[in-house]
XYZ file of C-alpha atoms in Angstrom:
161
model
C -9.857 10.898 -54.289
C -10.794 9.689 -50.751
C -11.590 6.133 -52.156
C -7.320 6.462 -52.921
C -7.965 6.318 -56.586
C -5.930 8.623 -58.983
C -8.136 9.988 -61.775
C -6.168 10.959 -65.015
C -7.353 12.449 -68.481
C -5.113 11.542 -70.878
C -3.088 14.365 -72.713
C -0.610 15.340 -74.413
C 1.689 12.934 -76.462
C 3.250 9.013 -76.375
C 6.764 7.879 -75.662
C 6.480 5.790 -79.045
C 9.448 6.297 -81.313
C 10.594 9.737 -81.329
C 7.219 10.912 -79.770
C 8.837 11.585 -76.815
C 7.295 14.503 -74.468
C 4.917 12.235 -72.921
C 3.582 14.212 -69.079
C 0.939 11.947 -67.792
C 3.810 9.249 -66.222
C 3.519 8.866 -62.774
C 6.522 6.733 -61.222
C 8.226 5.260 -58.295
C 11.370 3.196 -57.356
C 11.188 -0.284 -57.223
C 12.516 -2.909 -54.632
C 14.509 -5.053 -56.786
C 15.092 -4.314 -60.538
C 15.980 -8.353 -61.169
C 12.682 -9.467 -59.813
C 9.833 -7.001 -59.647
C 6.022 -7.442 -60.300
C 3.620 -3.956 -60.417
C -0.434 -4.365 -60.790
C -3.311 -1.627 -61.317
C -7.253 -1.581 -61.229
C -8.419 0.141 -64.526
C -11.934 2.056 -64.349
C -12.434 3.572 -67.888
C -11.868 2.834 -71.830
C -9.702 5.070 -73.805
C -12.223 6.656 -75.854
C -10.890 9.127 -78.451
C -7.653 9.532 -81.183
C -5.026 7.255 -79.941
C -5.588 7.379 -76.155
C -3.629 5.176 -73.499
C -3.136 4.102 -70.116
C -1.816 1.661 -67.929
C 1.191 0.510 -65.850
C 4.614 1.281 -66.962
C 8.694 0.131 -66.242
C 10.581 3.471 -67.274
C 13.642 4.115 -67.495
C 13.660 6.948 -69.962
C 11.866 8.117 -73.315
C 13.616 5.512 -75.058
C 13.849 2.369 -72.829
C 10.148 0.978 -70.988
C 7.910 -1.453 -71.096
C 4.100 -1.103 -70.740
C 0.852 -2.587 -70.817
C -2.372 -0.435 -71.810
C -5.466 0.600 -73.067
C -4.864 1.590 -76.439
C -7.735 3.787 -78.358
C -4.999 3.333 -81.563
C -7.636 5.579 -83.997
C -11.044 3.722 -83.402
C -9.480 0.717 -82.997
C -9.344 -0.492 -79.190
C -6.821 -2.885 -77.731
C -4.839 -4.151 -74.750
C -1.111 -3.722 -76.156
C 2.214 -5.013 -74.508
C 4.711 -1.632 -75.713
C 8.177 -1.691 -75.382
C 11.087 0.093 -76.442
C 14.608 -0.590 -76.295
C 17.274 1.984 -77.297
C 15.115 4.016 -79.177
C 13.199 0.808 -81.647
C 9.927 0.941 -80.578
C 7.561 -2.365 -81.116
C 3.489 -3.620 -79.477
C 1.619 -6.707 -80.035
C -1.507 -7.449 -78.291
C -5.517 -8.279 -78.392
C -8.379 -6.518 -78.629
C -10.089 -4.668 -75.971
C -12.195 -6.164 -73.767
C -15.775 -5.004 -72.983
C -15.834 -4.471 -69.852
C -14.886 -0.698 -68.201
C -13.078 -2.148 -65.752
C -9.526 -4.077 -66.599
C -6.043 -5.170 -64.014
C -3.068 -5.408 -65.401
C -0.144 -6.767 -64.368
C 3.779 -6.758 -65.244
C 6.391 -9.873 -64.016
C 9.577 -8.750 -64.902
C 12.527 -11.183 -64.184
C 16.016 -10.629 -65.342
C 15.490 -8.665 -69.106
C 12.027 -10.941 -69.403
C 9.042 -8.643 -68.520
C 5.345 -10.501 -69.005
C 2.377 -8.458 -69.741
C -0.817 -9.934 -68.564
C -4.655 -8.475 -68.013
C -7.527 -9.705 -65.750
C -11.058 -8.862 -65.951
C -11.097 -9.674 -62.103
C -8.028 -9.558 -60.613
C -7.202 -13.294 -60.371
C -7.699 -14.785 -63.468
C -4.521 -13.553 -65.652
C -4.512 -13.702 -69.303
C -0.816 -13.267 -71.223
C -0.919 -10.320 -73.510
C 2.773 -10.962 -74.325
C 6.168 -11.435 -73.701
C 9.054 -9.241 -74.465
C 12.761 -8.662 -73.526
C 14.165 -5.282 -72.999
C 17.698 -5.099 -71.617
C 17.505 -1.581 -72.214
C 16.167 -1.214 -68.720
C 18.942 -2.033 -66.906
C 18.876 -1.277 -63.320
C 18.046 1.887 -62.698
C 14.036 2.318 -64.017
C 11.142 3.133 -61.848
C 7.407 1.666 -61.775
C 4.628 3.825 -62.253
C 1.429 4.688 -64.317
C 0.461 6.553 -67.373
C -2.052 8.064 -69.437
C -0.927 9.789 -72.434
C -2.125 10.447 -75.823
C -5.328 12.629 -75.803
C -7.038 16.111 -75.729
C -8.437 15.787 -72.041
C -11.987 14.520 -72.131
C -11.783 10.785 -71.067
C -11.275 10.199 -67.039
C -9.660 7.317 -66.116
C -9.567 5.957 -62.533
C -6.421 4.282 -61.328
C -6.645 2.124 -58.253
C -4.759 -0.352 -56.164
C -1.653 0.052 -57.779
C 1.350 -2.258 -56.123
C 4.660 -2.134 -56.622
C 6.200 -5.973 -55.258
């Protein structure tokens, strides 16, 4: 879009447990897989079913980190996801009310922090995992996964440091 947002619907399916297949990832390389720190402006709710999206460390179907939007069946959060080796496990808070969300992930070493902002400076912890499963070779990106097509969400401002 000529404001440089990225407008995704989500579709399709998750990377959760053996739901792999997911489409709607969008990633890049990183600078330094020891010490790297990725942040996103969030226009939109998930709205529908068990619709997500947010920023992402990927290495494969099996091996991420992620923070999101989570519709999770009329029940609306801000999750920290992660899987290592296939074992899937998310912890998080409930949504916020606002359309409009940043999110944020530190990762240093195997500790990755998950953290959301309803302005872009103030930073809330969602949660913090470890996931060795990473390793060095993942990429940064977004995603938006998990629906039927009829929720637009605008990603903008997304950083990769």
């Amino acid at each position: 879009e000529e404001d440089g947002s990225l407008s995704i619907w989500p579709t399709g399916v998750s990377e959760w447990a053996t739901g792999n297949g997911a489409t709607n990832i969008f990633l890049t390389d990183v600078p330094n897989a020891d010490e790297v720190s990725i942040t996103v402006k969030m226009d939109g709710k998930t709205r529908n079913g068990y619709e997500e999206g947010g920023i992402v460390f990927y290495k494969d179907s099996d091996n991420y980190t992620a923070i999101q939007r989570k519709h999770a069946g009329g029940n609306p959060n801000i999750n920290v996801s992660t899987e290592t080796a296939g074992s899937p496990s998310e912890a998080g808070t409930s949504d916020i009310s606002e359309e409009t969300v940043y999110f944020r992930l530190d990762k240093s070493g195997n500790e990755i922090n998950g953290y959301y902002s309803v302005d872009g400076q103030d930073w809330q912890l969602v949660r913090t995992v470890e996931n060795a499963g990473l390793g060095e070779d993942f990429k940064a990106g977004i995603l938006c996964t998990c629906g039927s097509g009829v929720t637009e969400i605008r990603f903008l401002d997304f950083t990769v440091d």
